[in-house]
PDB file of C-alpha atoms in Angstrom:
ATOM      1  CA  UNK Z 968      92.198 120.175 115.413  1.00 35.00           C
ATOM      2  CA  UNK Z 969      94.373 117.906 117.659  1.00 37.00           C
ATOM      3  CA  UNK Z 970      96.048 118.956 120.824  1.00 42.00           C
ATOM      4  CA  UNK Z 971      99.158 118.508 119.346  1.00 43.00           C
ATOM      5  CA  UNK Z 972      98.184 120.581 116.233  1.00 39.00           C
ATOM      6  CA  UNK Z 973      97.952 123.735 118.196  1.00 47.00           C
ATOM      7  CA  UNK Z 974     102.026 123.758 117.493  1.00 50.00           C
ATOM      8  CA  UNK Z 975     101.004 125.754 114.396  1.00 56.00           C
ATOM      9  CA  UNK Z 976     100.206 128.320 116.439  1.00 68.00           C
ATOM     10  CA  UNK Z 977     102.839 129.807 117.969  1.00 85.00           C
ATOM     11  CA  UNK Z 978     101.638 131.659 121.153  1.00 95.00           C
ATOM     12  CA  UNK Z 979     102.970 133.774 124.370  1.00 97.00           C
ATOM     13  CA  UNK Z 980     102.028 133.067 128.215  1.00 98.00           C
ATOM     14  CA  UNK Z 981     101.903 136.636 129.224  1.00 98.00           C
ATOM     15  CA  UNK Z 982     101.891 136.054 132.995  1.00 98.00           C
ATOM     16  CA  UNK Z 983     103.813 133.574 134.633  1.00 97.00           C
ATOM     17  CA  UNK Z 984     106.289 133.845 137.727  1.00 96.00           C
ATOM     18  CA  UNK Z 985     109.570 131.501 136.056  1.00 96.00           C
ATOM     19  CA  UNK Z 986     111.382 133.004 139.009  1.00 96.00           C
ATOM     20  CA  UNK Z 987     109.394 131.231 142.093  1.00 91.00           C
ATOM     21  CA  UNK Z 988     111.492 128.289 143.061  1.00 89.00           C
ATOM     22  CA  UNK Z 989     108.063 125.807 142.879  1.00 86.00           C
ATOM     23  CA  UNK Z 990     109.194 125.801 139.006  1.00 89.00           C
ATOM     24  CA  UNK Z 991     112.623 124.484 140.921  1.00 87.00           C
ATOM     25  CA  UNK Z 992     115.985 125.754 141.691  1.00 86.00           C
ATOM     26  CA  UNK Z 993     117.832 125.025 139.094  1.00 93.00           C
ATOM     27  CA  UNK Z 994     118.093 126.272 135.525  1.00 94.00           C
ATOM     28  CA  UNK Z 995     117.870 122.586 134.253  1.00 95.00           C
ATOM     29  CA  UNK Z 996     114.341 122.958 136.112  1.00 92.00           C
ATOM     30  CA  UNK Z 997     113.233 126.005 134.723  1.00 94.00           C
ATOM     31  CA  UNK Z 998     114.692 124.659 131.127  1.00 96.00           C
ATOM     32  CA  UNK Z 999     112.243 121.598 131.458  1.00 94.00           C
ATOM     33  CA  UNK Z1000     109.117 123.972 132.293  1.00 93.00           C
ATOM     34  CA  UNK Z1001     109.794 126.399 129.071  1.00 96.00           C
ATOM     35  CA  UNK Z1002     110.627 123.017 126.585  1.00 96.00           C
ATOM     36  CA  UNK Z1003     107.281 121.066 127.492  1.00 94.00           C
ATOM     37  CA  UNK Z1004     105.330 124.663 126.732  1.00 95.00           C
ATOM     38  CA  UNK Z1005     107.133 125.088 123.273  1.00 94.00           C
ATOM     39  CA  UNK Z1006     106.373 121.269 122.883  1.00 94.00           C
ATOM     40  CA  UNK Z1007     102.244 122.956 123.314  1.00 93.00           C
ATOM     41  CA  UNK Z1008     102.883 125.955 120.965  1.00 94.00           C
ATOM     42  CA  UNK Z1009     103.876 127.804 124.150  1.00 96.00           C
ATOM     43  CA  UNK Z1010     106.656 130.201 122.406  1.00 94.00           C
ATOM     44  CA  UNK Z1011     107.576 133.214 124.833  1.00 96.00           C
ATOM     45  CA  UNK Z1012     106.684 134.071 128.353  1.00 97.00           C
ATOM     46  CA  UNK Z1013     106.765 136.795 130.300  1.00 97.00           C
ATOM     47  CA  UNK Z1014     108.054 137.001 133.460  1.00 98.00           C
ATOM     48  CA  UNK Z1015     106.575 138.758 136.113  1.00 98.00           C
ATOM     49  CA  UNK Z1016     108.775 139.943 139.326  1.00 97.00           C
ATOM     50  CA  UNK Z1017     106.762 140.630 142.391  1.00 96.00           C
ATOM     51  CA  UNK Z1018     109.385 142.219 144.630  1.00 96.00           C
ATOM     52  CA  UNK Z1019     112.930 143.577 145.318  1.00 97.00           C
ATOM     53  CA  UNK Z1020     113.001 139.270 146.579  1.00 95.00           C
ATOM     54  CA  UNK Z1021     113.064 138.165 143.023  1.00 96.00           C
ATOM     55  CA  UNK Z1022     114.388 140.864 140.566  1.00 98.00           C
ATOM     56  CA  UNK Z1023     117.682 139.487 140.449  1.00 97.00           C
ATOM     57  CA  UNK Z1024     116.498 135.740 139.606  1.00 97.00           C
ATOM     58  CA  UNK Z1025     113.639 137.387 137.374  1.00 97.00           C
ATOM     59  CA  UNK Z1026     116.396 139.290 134.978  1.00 97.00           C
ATOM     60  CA  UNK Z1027     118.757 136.273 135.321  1.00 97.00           C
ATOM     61  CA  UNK Z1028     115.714 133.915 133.642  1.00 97.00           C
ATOM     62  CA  UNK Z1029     115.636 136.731 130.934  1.00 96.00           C
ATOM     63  CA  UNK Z1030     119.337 136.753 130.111  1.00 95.00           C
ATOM     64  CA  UNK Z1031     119.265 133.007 129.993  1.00 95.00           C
ATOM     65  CA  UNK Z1032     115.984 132.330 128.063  1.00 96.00           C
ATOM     66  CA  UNK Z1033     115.917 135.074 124.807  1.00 94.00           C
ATOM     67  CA  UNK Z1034     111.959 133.668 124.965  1.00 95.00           C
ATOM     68  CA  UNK Z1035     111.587 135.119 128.162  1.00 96.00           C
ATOM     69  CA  UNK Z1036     110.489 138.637 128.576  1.00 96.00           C
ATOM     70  CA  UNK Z1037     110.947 140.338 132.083  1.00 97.00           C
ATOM     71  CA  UNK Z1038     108.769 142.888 134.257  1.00 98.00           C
ATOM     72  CA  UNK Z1039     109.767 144.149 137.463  1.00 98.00           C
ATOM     73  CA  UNK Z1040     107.603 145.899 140.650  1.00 98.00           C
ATOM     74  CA  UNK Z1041     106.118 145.503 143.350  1.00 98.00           C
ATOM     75  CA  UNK Z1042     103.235 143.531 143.905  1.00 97.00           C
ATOM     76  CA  UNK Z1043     100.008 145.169 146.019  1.00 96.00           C
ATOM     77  CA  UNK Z1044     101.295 141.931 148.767  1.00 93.00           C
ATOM     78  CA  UNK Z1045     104.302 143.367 149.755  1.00 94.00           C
ATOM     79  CA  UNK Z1046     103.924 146.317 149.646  1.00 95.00           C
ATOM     80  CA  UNK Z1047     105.271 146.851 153.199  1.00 93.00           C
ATOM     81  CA  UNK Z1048     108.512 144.814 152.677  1.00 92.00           C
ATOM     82  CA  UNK Z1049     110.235 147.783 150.848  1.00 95.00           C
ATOM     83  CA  UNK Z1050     112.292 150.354 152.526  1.00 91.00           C
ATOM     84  CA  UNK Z1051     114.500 152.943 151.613  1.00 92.00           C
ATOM     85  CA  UNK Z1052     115.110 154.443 147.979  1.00 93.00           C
ATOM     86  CA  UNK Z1053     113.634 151.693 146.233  1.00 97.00           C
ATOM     87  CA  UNK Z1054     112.507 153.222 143.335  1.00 97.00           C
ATOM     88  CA  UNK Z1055     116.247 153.116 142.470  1.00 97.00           C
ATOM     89  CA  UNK Z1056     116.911 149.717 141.809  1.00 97.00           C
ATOM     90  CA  UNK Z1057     113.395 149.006 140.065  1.00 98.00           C
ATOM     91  CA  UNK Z1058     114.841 151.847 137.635  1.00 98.00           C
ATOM     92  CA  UNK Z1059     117.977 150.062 137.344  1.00 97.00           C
ATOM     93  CA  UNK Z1060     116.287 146.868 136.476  1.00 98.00           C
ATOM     94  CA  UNK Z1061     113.382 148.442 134.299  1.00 97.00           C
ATOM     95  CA  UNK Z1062     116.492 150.037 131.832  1.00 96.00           C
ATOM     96  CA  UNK Z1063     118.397 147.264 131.517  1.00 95.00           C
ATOM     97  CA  UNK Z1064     118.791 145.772 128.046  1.00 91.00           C
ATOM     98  CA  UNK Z1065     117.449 141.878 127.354  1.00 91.00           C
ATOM     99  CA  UNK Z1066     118.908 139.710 124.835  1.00 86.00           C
ATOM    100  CA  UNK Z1067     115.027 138.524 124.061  1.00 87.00           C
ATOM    101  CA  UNK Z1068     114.000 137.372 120.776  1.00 84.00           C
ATOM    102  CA  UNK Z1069     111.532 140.696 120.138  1.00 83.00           C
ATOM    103  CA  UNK Z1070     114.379 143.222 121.213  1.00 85.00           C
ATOM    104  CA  UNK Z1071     111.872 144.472 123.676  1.00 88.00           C
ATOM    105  CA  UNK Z1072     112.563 146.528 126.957  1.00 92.00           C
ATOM    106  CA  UNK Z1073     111.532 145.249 130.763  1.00 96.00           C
ATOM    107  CA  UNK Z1074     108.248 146.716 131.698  1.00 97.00           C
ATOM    108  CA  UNK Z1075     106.505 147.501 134.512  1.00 98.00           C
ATOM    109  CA  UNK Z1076     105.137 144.937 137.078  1.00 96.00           C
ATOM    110  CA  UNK Z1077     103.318 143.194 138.609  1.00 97.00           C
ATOM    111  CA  UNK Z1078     101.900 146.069 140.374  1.00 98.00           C
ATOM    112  CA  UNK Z1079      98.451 147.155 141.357  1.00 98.00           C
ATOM    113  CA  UNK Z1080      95.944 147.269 144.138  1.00 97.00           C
ATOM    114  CA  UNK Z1081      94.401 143.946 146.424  1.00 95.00           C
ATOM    115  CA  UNK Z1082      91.546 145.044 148.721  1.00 96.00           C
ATOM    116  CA  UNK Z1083      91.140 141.765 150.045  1.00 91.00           C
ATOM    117  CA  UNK Z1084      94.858 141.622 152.005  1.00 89.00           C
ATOM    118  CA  UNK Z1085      94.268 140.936 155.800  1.00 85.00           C
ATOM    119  CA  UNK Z1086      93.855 143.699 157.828  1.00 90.00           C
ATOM    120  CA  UNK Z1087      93.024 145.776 154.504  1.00 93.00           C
ATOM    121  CA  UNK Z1088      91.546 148.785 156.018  1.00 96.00           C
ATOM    122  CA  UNK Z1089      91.956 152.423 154.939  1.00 96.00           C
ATOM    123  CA  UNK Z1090      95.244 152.780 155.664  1.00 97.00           C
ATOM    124  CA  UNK Z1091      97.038 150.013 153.981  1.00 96.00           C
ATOM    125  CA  UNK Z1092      94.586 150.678 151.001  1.00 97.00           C
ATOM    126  CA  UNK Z1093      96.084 154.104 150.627  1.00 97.00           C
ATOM    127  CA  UNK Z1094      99.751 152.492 151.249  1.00 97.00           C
ATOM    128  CA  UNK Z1095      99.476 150.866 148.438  1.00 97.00           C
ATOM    129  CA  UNK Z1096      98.016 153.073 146.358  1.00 98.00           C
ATOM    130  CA  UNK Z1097     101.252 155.553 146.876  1.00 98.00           C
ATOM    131  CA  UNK Z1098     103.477 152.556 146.266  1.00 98.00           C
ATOM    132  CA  UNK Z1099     101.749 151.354 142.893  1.00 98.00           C
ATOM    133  CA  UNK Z1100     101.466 155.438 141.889  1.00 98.00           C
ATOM    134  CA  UNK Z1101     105.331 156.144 142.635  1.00 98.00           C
ATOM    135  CA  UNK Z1102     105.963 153.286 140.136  1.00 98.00           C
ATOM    136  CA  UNK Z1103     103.441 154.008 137.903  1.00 98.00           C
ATOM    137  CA  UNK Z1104     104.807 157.662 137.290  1.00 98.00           C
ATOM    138  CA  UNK Z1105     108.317 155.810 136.641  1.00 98.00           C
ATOM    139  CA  UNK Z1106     106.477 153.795 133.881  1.00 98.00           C
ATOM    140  CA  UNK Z1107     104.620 156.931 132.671  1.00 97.00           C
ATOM    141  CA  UNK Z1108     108.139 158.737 132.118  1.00 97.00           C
ATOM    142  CA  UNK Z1109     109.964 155.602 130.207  1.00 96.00           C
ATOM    143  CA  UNK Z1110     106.549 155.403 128.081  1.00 96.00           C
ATOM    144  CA  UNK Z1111     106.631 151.398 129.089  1.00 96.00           C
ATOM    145  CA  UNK Z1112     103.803 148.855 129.403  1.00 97.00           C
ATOM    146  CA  UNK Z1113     102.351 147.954 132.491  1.00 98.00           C
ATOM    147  CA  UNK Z1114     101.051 144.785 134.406  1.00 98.00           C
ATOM    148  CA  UNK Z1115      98.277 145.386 136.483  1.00 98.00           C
ATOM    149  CA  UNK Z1116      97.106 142.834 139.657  1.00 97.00           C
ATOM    150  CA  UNK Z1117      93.456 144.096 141.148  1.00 97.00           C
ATOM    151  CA  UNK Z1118      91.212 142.665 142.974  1.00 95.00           C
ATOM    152  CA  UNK Z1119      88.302 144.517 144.454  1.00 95.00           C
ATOM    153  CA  UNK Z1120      89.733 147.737 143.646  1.00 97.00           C
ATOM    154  CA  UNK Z1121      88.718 148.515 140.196  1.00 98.00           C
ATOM    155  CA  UNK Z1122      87.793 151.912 140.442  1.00 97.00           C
ATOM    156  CA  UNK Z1123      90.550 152.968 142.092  1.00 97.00           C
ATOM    157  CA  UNK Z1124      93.030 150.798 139.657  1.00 98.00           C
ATOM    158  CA  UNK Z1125      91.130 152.261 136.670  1.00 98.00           C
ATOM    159  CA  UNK Z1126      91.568 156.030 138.085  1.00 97.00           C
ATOM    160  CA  UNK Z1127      95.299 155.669 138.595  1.00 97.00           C
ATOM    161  CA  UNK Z1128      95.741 154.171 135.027  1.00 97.00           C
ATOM    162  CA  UNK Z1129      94.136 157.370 133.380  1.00 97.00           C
ATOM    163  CA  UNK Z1130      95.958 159.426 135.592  1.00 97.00           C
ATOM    164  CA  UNK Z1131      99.471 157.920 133.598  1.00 97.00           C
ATOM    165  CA  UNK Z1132      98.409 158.270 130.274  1.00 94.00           C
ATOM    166  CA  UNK Z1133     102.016 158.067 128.705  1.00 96.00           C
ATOM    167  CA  UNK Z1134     101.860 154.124 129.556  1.00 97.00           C
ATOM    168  CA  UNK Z1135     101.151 152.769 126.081  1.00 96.00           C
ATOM    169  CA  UNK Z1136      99.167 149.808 126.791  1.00 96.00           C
ATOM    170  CA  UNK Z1137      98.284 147.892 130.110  1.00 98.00           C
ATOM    171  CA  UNK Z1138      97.996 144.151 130.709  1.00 98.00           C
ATOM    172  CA  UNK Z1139      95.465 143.726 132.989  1.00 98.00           C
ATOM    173  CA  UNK Z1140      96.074 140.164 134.801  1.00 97.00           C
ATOM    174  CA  UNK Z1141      93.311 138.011 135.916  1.00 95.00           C
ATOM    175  CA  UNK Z1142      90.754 141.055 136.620  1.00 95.00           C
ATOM    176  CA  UNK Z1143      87.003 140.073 136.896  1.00 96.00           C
ATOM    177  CA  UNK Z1144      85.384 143.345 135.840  1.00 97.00           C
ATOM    178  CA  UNK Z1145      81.752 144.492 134.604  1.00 97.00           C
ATOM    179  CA  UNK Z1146      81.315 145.537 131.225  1.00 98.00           C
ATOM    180  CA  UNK Z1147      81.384 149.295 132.411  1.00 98.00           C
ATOM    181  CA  UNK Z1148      84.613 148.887 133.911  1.00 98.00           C
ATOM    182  CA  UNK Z1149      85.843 146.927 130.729  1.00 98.00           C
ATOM    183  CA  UNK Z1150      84.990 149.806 128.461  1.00 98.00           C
ATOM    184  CA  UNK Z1151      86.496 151.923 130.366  1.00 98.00           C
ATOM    185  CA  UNK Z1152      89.969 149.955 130.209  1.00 98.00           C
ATOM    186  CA  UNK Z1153      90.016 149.162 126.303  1.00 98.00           C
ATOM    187  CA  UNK Z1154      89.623 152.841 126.592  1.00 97.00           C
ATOM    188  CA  UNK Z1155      92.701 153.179 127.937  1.00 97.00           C
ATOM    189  CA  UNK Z1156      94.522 150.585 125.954  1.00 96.00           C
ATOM    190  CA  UNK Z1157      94.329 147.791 127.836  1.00 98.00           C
ATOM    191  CA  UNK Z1158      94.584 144.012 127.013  1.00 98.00           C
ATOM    192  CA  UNK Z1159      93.129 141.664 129.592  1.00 98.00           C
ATOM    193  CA  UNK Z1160      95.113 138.500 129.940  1.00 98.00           C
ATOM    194  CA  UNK Z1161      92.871 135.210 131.214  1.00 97.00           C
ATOM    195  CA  UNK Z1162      94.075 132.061 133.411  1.00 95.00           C
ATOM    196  CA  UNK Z1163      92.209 128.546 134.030  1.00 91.00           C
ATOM    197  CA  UNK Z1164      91.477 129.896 137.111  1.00 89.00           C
ATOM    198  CA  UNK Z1165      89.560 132.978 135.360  1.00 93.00           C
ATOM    199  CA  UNK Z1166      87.588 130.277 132.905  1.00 94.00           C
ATOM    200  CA  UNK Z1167      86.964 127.438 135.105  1.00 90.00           C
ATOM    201  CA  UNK Z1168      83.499 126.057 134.904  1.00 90.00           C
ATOM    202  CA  UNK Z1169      83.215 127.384 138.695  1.00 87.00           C
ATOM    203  CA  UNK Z1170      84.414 131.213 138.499  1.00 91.00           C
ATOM    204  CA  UNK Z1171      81.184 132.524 137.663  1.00 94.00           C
ATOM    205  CA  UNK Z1172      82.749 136.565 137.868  1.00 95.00           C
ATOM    206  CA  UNK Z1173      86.030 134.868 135.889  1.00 95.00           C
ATOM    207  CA  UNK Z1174      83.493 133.603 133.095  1.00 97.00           C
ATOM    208  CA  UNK Z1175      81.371 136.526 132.890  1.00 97.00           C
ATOM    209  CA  UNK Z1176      84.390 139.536 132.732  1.00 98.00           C
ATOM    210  CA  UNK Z1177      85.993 136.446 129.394  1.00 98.00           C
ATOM    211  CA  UNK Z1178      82.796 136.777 128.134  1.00 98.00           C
ATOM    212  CA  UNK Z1179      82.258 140.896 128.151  1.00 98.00           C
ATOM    213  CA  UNK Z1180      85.872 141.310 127.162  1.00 98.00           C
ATOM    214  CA  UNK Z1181      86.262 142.243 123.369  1.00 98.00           C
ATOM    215  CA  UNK Z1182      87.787 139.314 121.593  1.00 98.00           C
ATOM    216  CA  UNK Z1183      90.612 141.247 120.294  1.00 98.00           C
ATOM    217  CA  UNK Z1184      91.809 142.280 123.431  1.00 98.00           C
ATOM    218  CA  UNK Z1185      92.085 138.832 125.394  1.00 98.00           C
ATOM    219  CA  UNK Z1186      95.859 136.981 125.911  1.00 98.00           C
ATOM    220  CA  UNK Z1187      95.987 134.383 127.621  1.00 98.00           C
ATOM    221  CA  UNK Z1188      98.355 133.443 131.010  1.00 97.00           C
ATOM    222  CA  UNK Z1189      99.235 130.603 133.185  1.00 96.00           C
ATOM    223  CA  UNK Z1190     100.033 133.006 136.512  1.00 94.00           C
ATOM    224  CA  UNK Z1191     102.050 129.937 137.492  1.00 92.00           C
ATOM    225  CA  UNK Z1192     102.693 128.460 139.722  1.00 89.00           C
ATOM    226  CA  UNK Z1193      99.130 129.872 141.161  1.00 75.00           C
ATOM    227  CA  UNK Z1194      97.732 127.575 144.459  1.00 58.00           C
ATOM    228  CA  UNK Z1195      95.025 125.562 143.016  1.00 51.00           C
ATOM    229  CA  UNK Z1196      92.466 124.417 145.648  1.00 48.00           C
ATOM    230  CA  UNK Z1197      91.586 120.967 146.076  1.00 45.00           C
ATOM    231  CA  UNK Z1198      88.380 120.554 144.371  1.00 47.00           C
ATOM    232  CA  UNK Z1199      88.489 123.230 141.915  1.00 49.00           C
ATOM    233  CA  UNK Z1200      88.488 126.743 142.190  1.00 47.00           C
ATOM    234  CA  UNK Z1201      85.361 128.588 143.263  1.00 52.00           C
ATOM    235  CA  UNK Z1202      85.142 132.482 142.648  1.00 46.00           C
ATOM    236  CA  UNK Z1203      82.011 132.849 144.948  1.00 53.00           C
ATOM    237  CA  UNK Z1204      83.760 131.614 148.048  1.00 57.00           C
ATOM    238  CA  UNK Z1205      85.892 134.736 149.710  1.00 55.00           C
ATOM    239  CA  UNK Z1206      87.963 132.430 151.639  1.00 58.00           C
ATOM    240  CA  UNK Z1207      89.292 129.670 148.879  1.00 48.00           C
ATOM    241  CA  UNK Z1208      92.806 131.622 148.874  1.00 51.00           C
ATOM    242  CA  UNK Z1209      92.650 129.799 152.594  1.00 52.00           C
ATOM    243  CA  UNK Z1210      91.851 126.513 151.658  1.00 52.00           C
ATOM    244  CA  UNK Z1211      94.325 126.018 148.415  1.00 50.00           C
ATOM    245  CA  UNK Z1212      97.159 123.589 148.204  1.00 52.00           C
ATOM    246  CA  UNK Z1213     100.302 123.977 145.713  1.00 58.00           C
ATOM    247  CA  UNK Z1214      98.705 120.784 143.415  1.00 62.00           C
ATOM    248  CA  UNK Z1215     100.666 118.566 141.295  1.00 68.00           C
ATOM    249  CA  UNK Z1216     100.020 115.662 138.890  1.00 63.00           C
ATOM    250  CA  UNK Z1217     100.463 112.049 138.848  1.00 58.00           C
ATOM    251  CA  UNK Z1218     103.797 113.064 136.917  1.00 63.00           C
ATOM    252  CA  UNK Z1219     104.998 115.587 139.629  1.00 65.00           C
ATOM    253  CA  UNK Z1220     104.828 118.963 137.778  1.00 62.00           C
ATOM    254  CA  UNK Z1221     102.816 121.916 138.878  1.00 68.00           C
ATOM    255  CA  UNK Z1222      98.976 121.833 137.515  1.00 63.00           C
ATOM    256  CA  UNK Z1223      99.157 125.614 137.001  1.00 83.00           C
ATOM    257  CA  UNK Z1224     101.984 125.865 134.099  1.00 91.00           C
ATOM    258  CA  UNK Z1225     102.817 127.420 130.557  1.00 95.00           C
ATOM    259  CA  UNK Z1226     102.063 124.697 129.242  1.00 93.00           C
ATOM    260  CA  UNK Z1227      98.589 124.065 130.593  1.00 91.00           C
ATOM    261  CA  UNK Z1228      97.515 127.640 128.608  1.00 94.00           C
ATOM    262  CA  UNK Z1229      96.169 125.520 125.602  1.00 94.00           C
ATOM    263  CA  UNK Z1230      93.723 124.140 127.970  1.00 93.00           C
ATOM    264  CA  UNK Z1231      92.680 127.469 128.977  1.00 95.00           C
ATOM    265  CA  UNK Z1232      92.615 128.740 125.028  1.00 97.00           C
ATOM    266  CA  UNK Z1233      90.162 126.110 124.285  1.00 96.00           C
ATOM    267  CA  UNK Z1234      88.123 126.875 127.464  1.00 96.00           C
ATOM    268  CA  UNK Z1235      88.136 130.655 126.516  1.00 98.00           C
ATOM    269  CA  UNK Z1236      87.009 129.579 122.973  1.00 98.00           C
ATOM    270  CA  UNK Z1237      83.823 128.411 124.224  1.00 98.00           C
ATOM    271  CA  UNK Z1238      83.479 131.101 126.607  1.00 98.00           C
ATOM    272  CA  UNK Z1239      83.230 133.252 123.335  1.00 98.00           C
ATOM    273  CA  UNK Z1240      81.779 130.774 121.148  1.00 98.00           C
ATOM    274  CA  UNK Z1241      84.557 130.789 118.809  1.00 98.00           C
ATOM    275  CA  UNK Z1242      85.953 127.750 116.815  1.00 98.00           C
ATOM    276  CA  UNK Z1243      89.455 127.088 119.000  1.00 97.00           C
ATOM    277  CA  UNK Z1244      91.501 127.780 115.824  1.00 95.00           C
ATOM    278  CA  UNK Z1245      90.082 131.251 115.312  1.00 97.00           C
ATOM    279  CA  UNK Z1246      90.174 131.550 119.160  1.00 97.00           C
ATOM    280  CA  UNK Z1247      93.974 131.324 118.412  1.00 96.00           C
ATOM    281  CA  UNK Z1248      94.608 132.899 114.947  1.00 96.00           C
ATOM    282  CA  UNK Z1249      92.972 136.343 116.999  1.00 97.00           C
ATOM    283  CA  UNK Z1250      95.130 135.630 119.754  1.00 97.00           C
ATOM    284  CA  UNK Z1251      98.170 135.907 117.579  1.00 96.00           C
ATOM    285  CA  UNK Z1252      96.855 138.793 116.326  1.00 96.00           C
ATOM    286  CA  UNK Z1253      96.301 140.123 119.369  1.00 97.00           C
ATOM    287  CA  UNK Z1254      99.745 139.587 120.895  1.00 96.00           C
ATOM    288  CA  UNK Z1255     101.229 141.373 117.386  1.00 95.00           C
ATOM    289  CA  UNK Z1256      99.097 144.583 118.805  1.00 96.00           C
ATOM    290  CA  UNK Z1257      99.860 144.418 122.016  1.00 96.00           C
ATOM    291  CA  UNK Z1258     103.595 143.527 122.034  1.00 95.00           C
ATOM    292  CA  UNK Z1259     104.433 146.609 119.525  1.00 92.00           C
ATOM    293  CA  UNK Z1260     104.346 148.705 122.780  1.00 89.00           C
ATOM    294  CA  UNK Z1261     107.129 146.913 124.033  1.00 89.00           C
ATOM    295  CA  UNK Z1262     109.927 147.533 121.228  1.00 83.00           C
ATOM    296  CA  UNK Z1263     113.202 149.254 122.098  1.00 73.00           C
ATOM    297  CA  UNK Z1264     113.532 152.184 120.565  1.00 66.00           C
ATOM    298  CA  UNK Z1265     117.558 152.632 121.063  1.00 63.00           C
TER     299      UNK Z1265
END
């Protein structure tokens, strides 16, 4: 199968930040990034907020783009930049009704926990675990999906998500994980969605978490427009989020895009040691399961 075959399979980028103005400022920008995805097969995205910053761009790229499906939270990173009633507005957001091409509702995210924040000590763990459990329980009472961001908090991540058990599925983003830990998330509905970073011949945790992960959960994800560091990324080394640069190509765009996730499929495929088309035929069937969760019911 050709590159440009893989149009026959028509496939979602479950985790990609539209709204960050790397993908440019104008909607003629954002246009160009979604059309030379579809031109890959790339069909839908979904469009992860990280902050009261970027919920207002984030649902105006979902009323513009019916292929664009919207979350909105607040990522573990900022969790210190919100004040006030804020659970208010996220509510506001998280009801509001998309024009998108499944009819689905907003869900939650990206939330979650980061361990590896500077200055991450006990008490900014437990900050934001109170911030990513006063938005889980608003998730928990609209019954909507969740996207989940950990890093070196897996236990705690994995208590809080059987603590809500109302949420219908969870996307878990990017996670490395150990088969224990993976169990116990299928267990609890969860897909796990997978970037280049993730299956890059370097991450040696990314590789090993693809590999452990059930084929019939996986989805794949750009998490664009994601710093990629100069010679590759490296999972071993705690300090490449220091060293990265915002890379792009001899043509300009970003190396970390929608339509780079065909790459990544293929990549996966060998992971699992799956023929690519198969690798994508159980994607699709996949995203079937794990977008039914997302349906309107008004």
């Amino acid at each position: 199968m050709t590159q440009d075959a893989s149009n026959a399979f028509l496939i979602t980028d479950v985790h990609v930040h539209l709204q960050d103005k790397r993908f440019g400022a104008t909607w003629e920008d954002t246009e160009l990034y979604i059309e030379r995805a579809r031109e890959k097969g790339v069909a839908r995205f979904v469009c992860a907020a990280t902050s009261p910053a970027d919920w207002n761009r984030t649902a105006q790229i979902a009323q513009r783009f019916p292929n664009v499906l919207p979350t909105f939270g607040v990522h573990p990173w900022f969790y210190d930049k919100i004040s006030g009633d804020w659970t208010q507005p996220l509510k506001m957001f998280l009801d509001a009704k998309f024009s998108n091409e499944l009819q689905a509702r907003a869900a939650l995210g990206e939330v979650g926990l980061d361990f590896v924040v500077r200055n991450c000590d006990d008490e900014v763990k437990a900050a934001q675990e109170e911030t990513l459990r006063a938005q889980l329980q608003i998730a928990n009472e609209r019954g909507i999906p969740v996207v989940m961001h950990s890093v070196r908090a897996n236990e705690r991540a994995l208590l809080c998500m059987k603590e809500f058990s109302k949420v219908p599925t969870w996307l878990l983003h990017g996670w490395n994980a150990t088969p224990q830990e993976i169990e116990r998330a299928c267990e609890l509905g969860a897909f796990f969605s997978f970037s280049k970073r993730n299956a890059s011949p370097r991450a040696k945790r990314g590789r090993e978490t693809i590999a452990a992960v059930p084929r019939d959960r996986i989805l794949l994800e750009s998490d664009g427009p994601t710093p990629v560091p100069p010679n590759g990324y490296d999972s071993n080394d705690p300090n490449w989020q220091t060293k990265v640069v915002q890379a792009r190509g001899q043509d300009g765009f970003l190396l970390d895009e929608p339509a780079h996730i065909i790459a990544t499929a293929r990549e996966i495929a060998a992971i699992k040691k799956l023929e690519f088309d198969e690798f994508l035929r159980q994607v699709q069937i996949n995203e079937r399961r794990f977008f039914a969760n997302w349906t309107r019911k008004d």
